[in-house]
Coordinates of N, CA and C in Angstrom, one line a residue:
M707 N -100.9 -172.0 -32.7 CA -99.8 -171.0 -32.8 C -98.5 -171.6 -32.1
R708 N -97.4 -171.3 -32.8 CA -96.1 -171.8 -32.1 C -95.8 -170.8 -31.1
P709 N -95.3 -171.3 -29.9 CA -94.8 -170.3 -28.9 C -93.7 -169.5 -29.4
V710 N -93.6 -168.3 -28.8 CA -92.5 -167.3 -29.3 C -91.1 -168.0 -29.2
T711 N -90.9 -168.8 -28.2 CA -89.6 -169.4 -28.0 C -89.2 -170.4 -29.1
D712 N -90.2 -170.8 -29.9 CA -90.0 -171.8 -31.0 C -89.5 -171.1 -32.3
L713 N -89.7 -169.8 -32.3 CA -89.3 -169.0 -33.5 C -87.8 -169.0 -33.6
P714 N -87.3 -169.1 -34.9 CA -85.8 -169.1 -35.0 C -85.2 -167.8 -34.5
R715 N -84.2 -168.0 -33.7 CA -83.5 -166.8 -33.1 C -82.6 -166.2 -34.1
R716 N -82.4 -164.9 -33.9 CA -81.5 -164.1 -34.8 C -80.2 -164.0 -34.2
G717 N -79.2 -163.7 -35.0 CA -77.9 -163.5 -34.4 C -77.8 -162.2 -33.6
R718 N -76.7 -162.0 -32.9 CA -76.6 -160.8 -32.1 C -76.7 -159.5 -33.0
A719 N -77.6 -158.6 -32.7 CA -77.8 -157.5 -33.5 C -76.6 -156.5 -33.5
P720 N -76.1 -156.2 -34.6 CA -74.9 -155.3 -34.7 C -75.4 -153.9 -34.3
S721 N -74.4 -153.0 -34.1 CA -74.7 -151.6 -33.9 C -75.3 -151.0 -35.1
M722 N -76.3 -150.2 -34.9 CA -77.1 -149.6 -36.1 C -77.4 -148.2 -35.8
A723 N -77.6 -147.5 -36.9 CA -78.1 -146.1 -36.8 C -79.5 -146.2 -36.3
R724 N -80.0 -145.1 -35.8 CA -81.3 -145.0 -35.2 C -82.4 -145.5 -36.1
D725 N -82.4 -145.0 -37.4 CA -83.5 -145.4 -38.3 C -83.4 -146.9 -38.7
Q726 N -82.1 -147.4 -38.8 CA -82.0 -148.8 -39.1 C -82.4 -149.7 -37.9
R727 N -82.1 -149.3 -36.7 CA -82.6 -150.0 -35.5 C -84.1 -150.0 -35.4
R728 N -84.7 -148.9 -35.7 CA -86.2 -148.8 -35.7 C -86.8 -149.8 -36.7
A729 N -86.2 -149.8 -37.9 CA -86.7 -150.7 -39.0 C -86.5 -152.1 -38.6
Q730 N -85.4 -152.4 -37.9 CA -85.2 -153.8 -37.5 C -86.2 -154.3 -36.4
I731 N -86.5 -153.4 -35.5 CA -87.5 -153.7 -34.5 C -88.8 -153.9 -35.1
I732 N -89.2 -153.1 -36.1 CA -90.5 -153.2 -36.7 C -90.6 -154.6 -37.5
E733 N -89.5 -155.0 -38.1 CA -89.4 -156.2 -38.8 C -89.6 -157.4 -37.9
V734 N -88.9 -157.4 -36.7 CA -89.0 -158.4 -35.7 C -90.4 -158.5 -35.2
A735 N -90.9 -157.3 -34.8 CA -92.3 -157.3 -34.2 C -93.3 -157.7 -35.2
Q736 N -93.2 -157.4 -36.4 CA -94.1 -157.8 -37.5 C -94.2 -159.3 -37.5
E737 N -93.0 -160.0 -37.5 CA -93.0 -161.5 -37.5 C -93.7 -162.1 -36.3
L738 N -93.4 -161.5 -35.1 CA -94.0 -162.0 -33.9 C -95.5 -161.8 -33.9
F739 N -95.9 -160.6 -34.2 CA -97.4 -160.3 -34.1 C -98.1 -161.1 -35.1
A740 N -97.5 -161.4 -36.3 CA -98.2 -162.2 -37.3 C -98.4 -163.6 -36.9
R741 N -97.4 -164.1 -36.2 CA -97.4 -165.6 -35.9 C -98.2 -165.8 -34.6
Q742 N -98.1 -164.9 -33.6 CA -98.6 -165.1 -32.3 C -99.9 -164.3 -32.0
G743 N -100.1 -163.2 -32.7 CA -101.2 -162.3 -32.4 C -100.7 -161.3 -31.3
Y744 N -101.4 -160.1 -31.4 CA -101.0 -159.0 -30.5 C -101.0 -159.4 -29.1
H745 N -102.0 -160.0 -28.6 CA -102.2 -160.3 -27.2 C -101.2 -161.3 -26.6
H746 N -100.6 -162.1 -27.5 CA -99.7 -163.1 -27.0 C -98.2 -162.8 -27.1
V747 N -97.9 -161.5 -27.5 CA -96.5 -161.1 -27.6 C -96.3 -159.9 -26.7
S748 N -95.2 -160.0 -25.9 CA -94.9 -158.9 -25.0 C -93.7 -158.1 -25.5
M749 N -93.5 -156.9 -24.9 CA -92.3 -156.1 -25.2 C -91.1 -156.9 -24.9
D750 N -91.1 -157.7 -23.8 CA -89.9 -158.5 -23.5 C -89.6 -159.5 -24.7
D751 N -90.6 -160.1 -25.2 CA -90.4 -161.0 -26.4 C -89.8 -160.3 -27.5
I752 N -90.3 -159.1 -27.8 CA -89.7 -158.3 -28.9 C -88.3 -157.9 -28.7
A753 N -88.0 -157.4 -27.5 CA -86.6 -157.0 -27.2 C -85.7 -158.2 -27.3
D754 N -86.1 -159.3 -26.8 CA -85.3 -160.5 -26.8 C -85.0 -161.0 -28.2
R755 N -86.1 -161.0 -29.0 CA -85.9 -161.5 -30.4 C -85.1 -160.5 -31.2
A756 N -85.2 -159.2 -31.0 CA -84.4 -158.2 -31.7 C -83.0 -158.0 -31.1
E757 N -82.7 -158.7 -30.0 CA -81.4 -158.6 -29.4 C -81.1 -157.2 -28.9
V758 N -82.1 -156.5 -28.4 CA -81.9 -155.2 -27.8 C -82.4 -155.1 -26.4
S759 N -81.9 -154.2 -25.7 CA -82.3 -154.0 -24.3 C -83.7 -153.3 -24.3
K760 N -84.4 -153.5 -23.2 CA -85.7 -152.8 -23.1 C -85.6 -151.3 -23.2
P761 N -84.6 -150.7 -22.5 CA -84.5 -149.2 -22.6 C -84.3 -148.8 -24.1
V762 N -83.6 -149.6 -24.9 CA -83.4 -149.2 -26.3 C -84.8 -149.4 -27.0
L763 N -85.5 -150.4 -26.7 CA -86.8 -150.6 -27.4 C -87.8 -149.5 -27.0
Y764 N -87.8 -149.1 -25.8 CA -88.7 -148.1 -25.4 C -88.3 -146.7 -25.8
R765 N -87.0 -146.5 -26.2 CA -86.6 -145.2 -26.8 C -87.3 -145.1 -28.2
H766 N -87.5 -146.2 -28.8 CA -88.1 -146.1 -30.2 C -89.6 -146.1 -30.1
F767 N -90.2 -146.9 -29.2 CA -91.6 -147.1 -29.1 C -92.0 -147.0 -27.6
P768 N -92.9 -146.1 -27.2 CA -93.3 -146.0 -25.8 C -94.1 -147.1 -25.3
G769 N -94.7 -147.9 -26.2 CA -95.5 -149.1 -25.7 C -95.8 -150.0 -26.8
K770 N -96.4 -151.2 -26.5 CA -96.7 -152.2 -27.5 C -97.7 -151.7 -28.5
L771 N -98.7 -151.0 -28.1 CA -99.7 -150.5 -29.1 C -99.1 -149.6 -30.1
E772 N -98.2 -148.7 -29.7 CA -97.6 -147.8 -30.6 C -96.7 -148.5 -31.6
L773 N -96.0 -149.6 -31.1 CA -95.2 -150.4 -32.0 C -96.1 -151.2 -33.0
Y774 N -97.2 -151.7 -32.5 CA -98.2 -152.4 -33.4 C -98.7 -151.5 -34.5
L775 N -99.0 -150.2 -34.1 CA -99.6 -149.3 -35.1 C -98.5 -149.0 -36.2
D776 N -97.3 -148.9 -35.8 CA -96.2 -148.7 -36.8 C -96.1 -149.9 -37.7
V777 N -96.2 -151.1 -37.1 CA -96.1 -152.3 -37.9 C -97.3 -152.4 -38.9
V778 N -98.5 -152.1 -38.5 CA -99.7 -152.1 -39.3 C -99.5 -151.0 -40.4
E779 N -99.0 -149.8 -40.1 CA -98.8 -148.8 -41.0 C -97.8 -149.2 -42.1
H780 N -96.7 -149.9 -41.7 CA -95.7 -150.4 -42.6 C -96.3 -151.4 -43.6
R781 N -97.2 -152.3 -43.1 CA -97.8 -153.3 -44.0 C -98.8 -152.6 -44.9
G782 N -99.6 -151.7 -44.4 CA -100.5 -150.9 -45.2 C -99.9 -150.2 -46.3
E783 N -98.8 -149.5 -46.0 CA -98.0 -148.8 -47.1 C -97.6 -149.7 -48.2
A784 N -97.2 -151.0 -47.8 CA -96.8 -151.9 -48.8 C -97.9 -152.3 -49.7
L785 N -99.1 -152.5 -49.1 CA -100.3 -152.9 -49.9 C -100.7 -151.7 -50.8
V786 N -100.7 -150.5 -50.3 CA -101.1 -149.4 -51.1 C -100.1 -149.2 -52.3
A787 N -98.8 -149.4 -52.0 CA -97.8 -149.3 -53.1 C -98.0 -150.4 -54.1
A788 N -98.4 -151.6 -53.7 CA -98.7 -152.6 -54.7 C -99.9 -152.3 -55.6
I789 N -100.9 -151.7 -55.0 CA -102.1 -151.3 -55.7 C -101.8 -150.2 -56.7
D790 N -101.0 -149.2 -56.2 CA -100.6 -148.0 -57.0 C -99.8 -148.5 -58.2
E791 N -98.9 -149.5 -58.0 CA -98.1 -150.0 -59.0 C -99.0 -150.7 -60.1
A792 N -99.9 -151.5 -59.6 CA -100.8 -152.2 -60.5 C -101.6 -151.3 -61.4
L793 N -102.0 -150.1 -60.8 CA -102.8 -149.2 -61.6 C -102.0 -148.1 -62.3
A794 N -100.7 -148.2 -62.2 CA -99.8 -147.2 -62.7 C -99.9 -147.1 -64.2
T795 N -100.3 -148.2 -64.9 CA -100.5 -148.1 -66.3 C -101.8 -147.5 -66.8
N796 N -102.5 -147.0 -65.8 CA -103.8 -146.3 -66.0 C -104.8 -147.1 -66.9
P797 N -105.1 -148.4 -66.5 CA -106.0 -149.1 -67.4 C -107.4 -148.4 -67.4
T798 N -107.9 -148.4 -68.6 CA -109.2 -147.7 -68.8 C -110.3 -148.6 -69.1
E799 N -110.0 -149.8 -69.5 CA -111.0 -150.8 -69.8 C -111.4 -151.5 -68.4
G800 N -112.7 -151.6 -68.2 CA -113.2 -152.0 -66.9 C -112.6 -153.3 -66.4
R801 N -112.6 -154.3 -67.2 CA -112.0 -155.6 -66.8 C -110.6 -155.5 -66.4
A802 N -109.8 -154.6 -67.1 CA -108.4 -154.4 -66.7 C -108.2 -153.8 -65.4
V803 N -109.1 -152.9 -65.0 CA -109.1 -152.2 -63.7 C -109.3 -153.3 -62.6
V804 N -110.4 -154.1 -62.8 CA -110.7 -155.1 -61.8 C -109.5 -156.1 -61.7
R805 N -109.0 -156.5 -62.8 CA -107.9 -157.5 -62.8 C -106.7 -156.9 -62.1
A806 N -106.4 -155.6 -62.3 CA -105.2 -155.0 -61.7 C -105.3 -155.0 -60.1
V807 N -106.5 -154.7 -59.6 CA -106.8 -154.7 -58.2 C -106.7 -156.1 -57.6
V808 N -107.3 -157.1 -58.3 CA -107.3 -158.5 -57.8 C -105.9 -159.0 -57.8
R809 N -105.1 -158.7 -58.8 CA -103.7 -159.2 -58.9 C -102.9 -158.5 -57.8
A810 N -103.1 -157.3 -57.5 CA -102.4 -156.6 -56.4 C -102.6 -157.3 -55.1
Y811 N -103.8 -157.6 -54.8 CA -104.1 -158.3 -53.5 C -103.5 -159.7 -53.5
V812 N -103.7 -160.5 -54.6 CA -103.2 -161.9 -54.6 C -101.7 -161.9 -54.5
E813 N -101.0 -161.0 -55.2 CA -99.5 -161.0 -55.2 C -99.0 -160.4 -53.9
F814 N -99.7 -159.5 -53.3 CA -99.3 -158.9 -52.0 C -99.3 -160.0 -50.9
V815 N -100.4 -160.7 -50.9 CA -100.6 -161.8 -49.8 C -99.5 -162.9 -50.1
E816 N -99.3 -163.2 -51.3 CA -98.3 -164.3 -51.6 C -96.9 -163.8 -51.1
K817 N -96.5 -162.6 -51.4 CA -95.2 -162.1 -51.0 C -95.1 -161.8 -49.5
A818 N -96.2 -161.4 -48.9 CA -96.2 -161.0 -47.5 C -96.1 -162.2 -46.6
G819 N -96.6 -163.4 -47.0 CA -96.7 -164.5 -46.2 C -97.6 -164.3 -45.0
D820 N -97.3 -164.8 -43.8 CA -98.2 -164.7 -42.7 C -98.4 -163.2 -42.2
T821 N -97.6 -162.3 -42.6 CA -97.7 -161.0 -42.1 C -98.9 -160.3 -42.8
F822 N -99.5 -160.9 -43.8 CA -100.8 -160.3 -44.4 C -101.9 -160.2 -43.3
S823 N -101.8 -161.1 -42.3 CA -102.9 -161.2 -41.3 C -102.9 -159.9 -40.5
L824 N -101.8 -159.1 -40.4 CA -101.8 -157.9 -39.7 C -102.8 -156.9 -40.2
L825 N -103.0 -157.0 -41.5 CA -104.0 -156.1 -42.2 C -105.4 -156.7 -42.3
F826 N -105.4 -158.0 -42.6 CA -106.7 -158.6 -43.0 C -107.4 -159.4 -41.9
E827 N -106.6 -159.7 -40.8 CA -107.1 -160.5 -39.8 C -106.6 -160.0 -38.4
S828 N -106.5 -158.7 -38.3 CA -106.0 -158.2 -37.0 C -106.9 -158.5 -35.8
D829 N -106.2 -158.8 -34.7 CA -107.0 -159.1 -33.5 C -107.1 -157.9 -32.6
V830 N -106.8 -156.7 -33.1 CA -106.8 -155.5 -32.2 C -107.8 -154.5 -32.8
T831 N -108.7 -154.9 -33.7 CA -109.5 -153.9 -34.4 C -110.5 -153.2 -33.5
R832 N -110.7 -153.6 -32.2 CA -111.5 -152.8 -31.3 C -111.0 -151.5 -31.0
D833 N -109.7 -151.3 -31.2 CA -109.0 -150.0 -31.0 C -109.3 -149.2 -32.2
A834 N -109.8 -148.0 -32.1 CA -110.3 -147.2 -33.2 C -109.1 -146.8 -34.1
E835 N -107.9 -146.5 -33.5 CA -106.8 -146.1 -34.4 C -106.2 -147.3 -35.1
V836 N -106.2 -148.4 -34.5 CA -105.7 -149.7 -35.2 C -106.7 -149.9 -36.4
R837 N -108.0 -149.9 -36.1 CA -109.0 -150.1 -37.1 C -108.8 -149.2 -38.3
R838 N -108.6 -147.9 -38.0 CA -108.4 -146.9 -39.1 C -107.2 -147.2 -39.9
R839 N -106.1 -147.6 -39.3 CA -104.9 -147.9 -40.1 C -105.1 -149.2 -40.8
V840 N -105.7 -150.2 -40.2 CA -105.9 -151.5 -40.9 C -106.8 -151.3 -42.2
E841 N -107.8 -150.4 -42.0 CA -108.7 -150.2 -43.1 C -108.3 -149.2 -44.2
R842 N -107.2 -148.5 -43.9 CA -106.8 -147.4 -44.8 C -106.4 -147.9 -46.2
A843 N -105.7 -149.0 -46.3 CA -105.3 -149.6 -47.5 C -106.5 -150.0 -48.4
S844 N -107.4 -150.7 -47.7 CA -108.6 -151.2 -48.4 C -109.4 -150.0 -48.9
V845 N -109.5 -149.0 -48.1 CA -110.3 -147.8 -48.5 C -109.6 -147.1 -49.7
S846 N -108.3 -147.1 -49.8 CA -107.6 -146.5 -50.9 C -107.8 -147.3 -52.2
A847 N -107.8 -148.7 -52.0 CA -108.1 -149.5 -53.2 C -109.5 -149.3 -53.7
A848 N -110.5 -149.2 -52.7 CA -111.9 -149.1 -53.1 C -112.1 -147.7 -53.8
E849 N -111.4 -146.7 -53.4 CA -111.5 -145.4 -54.1 C -111.1 -145.4 -55.5
S850 N -110.0 -146.2 -55.8 CA -109.5 -146.3 -57.1 C -110.5 -147.0 -58.0
V851 N -111.1 -148.1 -57.5 CA -112.1 -148.9 -58.2 C -113.4 -148.0 -58.4
C852 N -113.7 -147.3 -57.4 CA -114.9 -146.4 -57.4 C -114.9 -145.4 -58.5
R853 N -113.8 -144.8 -58.8 CA -113.6 -143.9 -59.9 C -113.9 -144.6 -61.2
G854 N -113.4 -145.8 -61.3 CA -113.6 -146.5 -62.6 C -115.0 -146.9 -62.8
L855 N -115.7 -147.3 -61.7 CA -117.1 -147.7 -61.8 C -118.0 -146.5 -62.2
R856 N -117.7 -145.4 -61.6 CA -118.5 -144.2 -62.0 C -118.4 -143.8 -63.4
E857 N -117.2 -144.0 -64.0 CA -117.0 -143.6 -65.4 C -117.6 -144.7 -66.3
L858 N -117.5 -146.0 -65.9 CA -117.9 -147.0 -66.8 C -119.4 -147.2 -66.8
A859 N -120.0 -147.2 -65.6 CA -121.4 -147.5 -65.4 C -122.3 -146.4 -65.1
G860 N -121.8 -145.2 -65.0 CA -122.6 -144.0 -64.7 C -123.4 -144.1 -63.4
M861 N -122.8 -144.7 -62.4 CA -123.4 -144.8 -61.1 C -123.3 -143.6 -60.3
T862 N -124.2 -143.4 -59.3 CA -124.0 -142.3 -58.4 C -122.8 -142.6 -57.5
P863 N -122.2 -141.6 -56.9 CA -121.1 -141.8 -56.0 C -121.3 -142.9 -54.9
E864 N -122.5 -142.8 -54.4 CA -122.9 -143.8 -53.3 C -123.0 -145.2 -53.8
Q865 N -123.5 -145.4 -55.0 CA -123.6 -146.7 -55.6 C -122.2 -147.3 -55.9
A866 N -121.4 -146.4 -56.5 CA -120.1 -146.9 -56.9 C -119.2 -147.2 -55.7
E867 N -119.4 -146.4 -54.6 CA -118.6 -146.7 -53.4 C -119.0 -148.0 -52.8
L868 N -120.3 -148.3 -52.7 CA -120.7 -149.6 -52.2 C -120.2 -150.8 -53.0
L869 N -120.3 -150.7 -54.3 CA -119.9 -151.8 -55.1 C -118.3 -152.0 -55.1
S870 N -117.6 -150.9 -55.1 CA -116.2 -150.9 -55.1 C -115.7 -151.5 -53.8
T871 N -116.3 -151.2 -52.7 CA -116.0 -151.8 -51.4 C -116.2 -153.4 -51.5
A872 N -117.3 -153.8 -52.1 CA -117.6 -155.2 -52.3 C -116.5 -155.9 -53.1
L873 N -116.1 -155.2 -54.2 CA -115.0 -155.8 -55.1 C -113.7 -156.0 -54.3
V874 N -113.3 -154.9 -53.6 CA -112.1 -155.0 -52.8 C -112.2 -156.1 -51.8
G875 N -113.3 -156.2 -51.1 CA -113.5 -157.3 -50.1 C -113.4 -158.7 -50.8
M876 N -113.9 -158.8 -52.0 CA -113.8 -160.1 -52.7 C -112.4 -160.4 -53.0
A877 N -111.6 -159.4 -53.4 CA -110.2 -159.6 -53.8 C -109.4 -160.0 -52.5
R878 N -109.7 -159.4 -51.4 CA -109.0 -159.6 -50.2 C -109.3 -161.0 -49.7
V879 N -110.5 -161.4 -49.6 CA -110.9 -162.8 -49.1 C -110.3 -163.9 -50.0
A880 N -110.5 -163.7 -51.3 CA -110.0 -164.7 -52.3 C -108.4 -164.8 -52.2
A881 N -107.7 -163.7 -52.0 CA -106.3 -163.7 -51.9 C -105.8 -164.5 -50.6
T882 N -106.5 -164.3 -49.5 CA -106.1 -165.0 -48.3 C -106.5 -166.5 -48.4
A883 N -107.6 -166.8 -49.0 CA -108.0 -168.2 -49.1 C -107.1 -168.9 -50.0
R884 N -106.7 -168.3 -51.1 CA -105.7 -168.9 -52.1 C -104.4 -169.2 -51.4
Y885 N -103.9 -168.2 -50.6 CA -102.6 -168.4 -49.9 C -102.7 -169.5 -48.9
R886 N -103.8 -169.6 -48.2 CA -103.8 -170.7 -47.2 C -103.9 -172.1 -47.8
S887 N -104.6 -172.2 -48.9 CA -104.8 -173.5 -49.5 C -103.6 -173.8 -50.4
G888 N -103.1 -172.8 -51.1 CA -101.9 -173.1 -52.0 C -102.3 -173.9 -53.2
A889 N -103.6 -174.2 -53.4 CA -104.0 -175.1 -54.4 C -104.1 -174.5 -55.8
V890 N -104.3 -173.2 -55.9 CA -104.5 -172.5 -57.2 C -103.4 -171.6 -57.5
P891 N -102.7 -171.7 -58.6 CA -101.6 -170.8 -59.0 C -102.1 -169.4 -59.0
V892 N -101.1 -168.5 -58.8 CA -101.5 -167.0 -58.7 C -102.2 -166.6 -60.0
D893 N -101.7 -166.8 -61.2 CA -102.3 -166.3 -62.4 C -103.7 -166.9 -62.6
E894 N -103.9 -168.1 -62.3 CA -105.2 -168.8 -62.4 C -106.2 -168.1 -61.4
A895 N -105.7 -167.9 -60.2 CA -106.6 -167.3 -59.2 C -107.0 -165.9 -59.6
V896 N -106.1 -165.1 -60.1 CA -106.4 -163.8 -60.6 C -107.5 -163.8 -61.7
E897 N -107.3 -164.7 -62.6 CA -108.3 -164.7 -63.7 C -109.7 -165.2 -63.2
L898 N -109.7 -166.2 -62.3 CA -111.0 -166.7 -61.8 C -111.7 -165.6 -61.0
V899 N -111.0 -164.9 -60.1 CA -111.7 -163.9 -59.3 C -112.1 -162.7 -60.2
T900 N -111.2 -162.3 -61.2 CA -111.5 -161.2 -62.1 C -112.8 -161.6 -62.9
G901 N -112.9 -162.8 -63.4 CA -114.0 -163.2 -64.2 C -115.3 -163.1 -63.4
L902 N -115.3 -163.6 -62.1 CA -116.4 -163.5 -61.3 C -116.9 -162.1 -61.0
A903 N -115.9 -161.2 -60.6 CA -116.2 -159.9 -60.3 C -116.7 -159.1 -61.5
W904 N -116.0 -159.3 -62.7 CA -116.3 -158.5 -63.8 C -117.7 -158.9 -64.4
R905 N -118.1 -160.1 -64.3 CA -119.4 -160.5 -64.8 C -120.5 -159.6 -64.1
G906 N -120.3 -159.3 -62.8 CA -121.3 -158.5 -62.1 C -121.2 -157.0 -62.5
V907 N -120.0 -156.5 -62.6 CA -119.8 -155.1 -63.0 C -120.3 -154.9 -64.5
A908 N -119.9 -155.9 -65.3 CA -120.3 -155.8 -66.7 C -121.8 -155.6 -66.9
G909 N -122.6 -156.2 -66.0 CA -124.0 -156.1 -66.1 C -124.5 -154.6 -66.0
F910 N -123.8 -153.9 -65.1 CA -124.2 -152.5 -65.0 C -123.7 -151.7 -66.2
V911 N -122.6 -152.1 -66.8 CA -122.1 -151.4 -68.0 C -123.0 -151.7 -69.1
A912 N -123.4 -152.9 -69.2 CA -124.4 -153.3 -70.3 C -125.7 -152.6 -70.2
D913 N -126.2 -152.4 -69.0 CA -127.4 -151.7 -68.8 C -127.3 -150.3 -69.2
R914 N -126.2 -149.7 -68.9 CA -126.0 -148.3 -69.2 C -125.9 -148.1 -70.7
T915 N -125.2 -149.1 -71.4 CA -125.0 -149.0 -72.8 C -126.4 -149.2 -73.5
A916 N -127.2 -150.1 -73.0 CA -128.5 -150.3 -73.6 C -129.4 -149.0 -73.4
D917 N -129.3 -148.4 -72.2 CA -130.0 -147.1 -72.0 C -129.6 -146.0 -72.9
D918 N -128.2 -145.9 -73.1 CA -127.7 -144.9 -74.0 C -128.2 -145.1 -75.5
R919 N -128.2 -146.4 -75.9 CA -128.6 -146.7 -77.2 C -130.1 -146.4 -77.4
T920 N -130.9 -146.7 -76.4 CA -132.4 -146.4 -76.5 C -132.6 -144.9 -76.6
A921 N -131.8 -144.1 -75.8 CA -131.9 -142.7 -75.8 C -131.5 -142.2 -77.2
D922 N -130.4 -142.8 -77.8 CA -130.0 -142.3 -79.1 C -131.0 -142.6 -80.2
D923 N -131.6 -143.8 -80.0 CA -132.7 -144.2 -81.0 C -133.9 -143.3 -81.0
R924 N -134.2 -142.9 -79.7 CA -135.4 -142.0 -79.6 C -135.0 -140.6 -80.2
T925 N -133.8 -140.2 -80.0 CA -133.4 -138.9 -80.6 C -133.4 -138.9 -82.1
A926 N -132.9 -140.1 -82.6 CA -132.9 -140.2 -84.1 C -134.3 -140.3 -84.6
D927 N -135.2 -141.0 -83.9 CA -136.6 -141.0 -84.4 C -137.3 -139.7 -84.4
D928 N -137.0 -138.9 -83.3 CA -137.6 -137.6 -83.2 C -137.1 -136.7 -84.3
G929 N -135.8 -136.8 -84.7 CA -135.2 -136.0 -85.7 C -135.7 -136.4 -87.1
A930 N -136.2 -137.7 -87.2 CA -136.6 -138.1 -88.5 C -138.1 -137.8 -88.8
R931 N -138.8 -137.4 -87.7 CA -140.2 -137.1 -87.9 C -140.4 -135.9 -88.8
V932 N -141.4 -135.9 -89.7 CA -141.7 -134.8 -90.5 C -142.7 -133.9 -89.7
P933 N -142.3 -132.7 -89.5 CA -143.3 -131.8 -88.8 C -144.6 -131.6 -89.5
P934 N -145.7 -131.5 -88.8 CA -147.0 -131.4 -89.4 C -147.1 -130.1 -90.2
S935 N -147.8 -130.1 -91.3 CA -147.9 -128.9 -92.2 C -148.8 -127.9 -91.5
A936 N -148.5 -126.7 -91.7 CA -149.2 -125.6 -91.0 C -150.6 -125.5 -91.6

């Protein structure tokens, strides 16, 4: 990790409205937390980097944990917005749903840069509230996939929830690995991960289709039988 003092300094912060100042502090803290980790950044570091006095900083945030929670909330909202946008076209075909979620994760990490670690690699998840906020975005994504799986494969809610969580986890891990290596272009990564994930999901869809066809054939056979004469 680079020490905080090695980060590029910002110019003197101009006078701002309260909401603007709060947003500026969150942006600065986000950068510091992402690069250094929660435990290696102090409120002094944040005040110095934001070019504000500590009294001003504490007027907005009573402590470092509260500031960190707001930073995580900010990143989580951005991820949920990306997922909602990806699913806004209401894809109904199973592969399209999987692709939309995978692309949302890959593109979110690409745009977020190092700040994605605040959601996916937080070093403060022993705190229950931090863990809840960190996991909120992934839970939201899993719920979207869960609905699709139940409709496509006729799974129980519990089965669909488990598999959707696995799919979201795959998308998250693949997105972070692709970002760190930089070796695979975004579009190629999306198709690779979608292909892997969909092959698994498609097996459940195929099984359900086969079961439905078998049931239909049995019904047809029963209907075609000539009843015995009295």
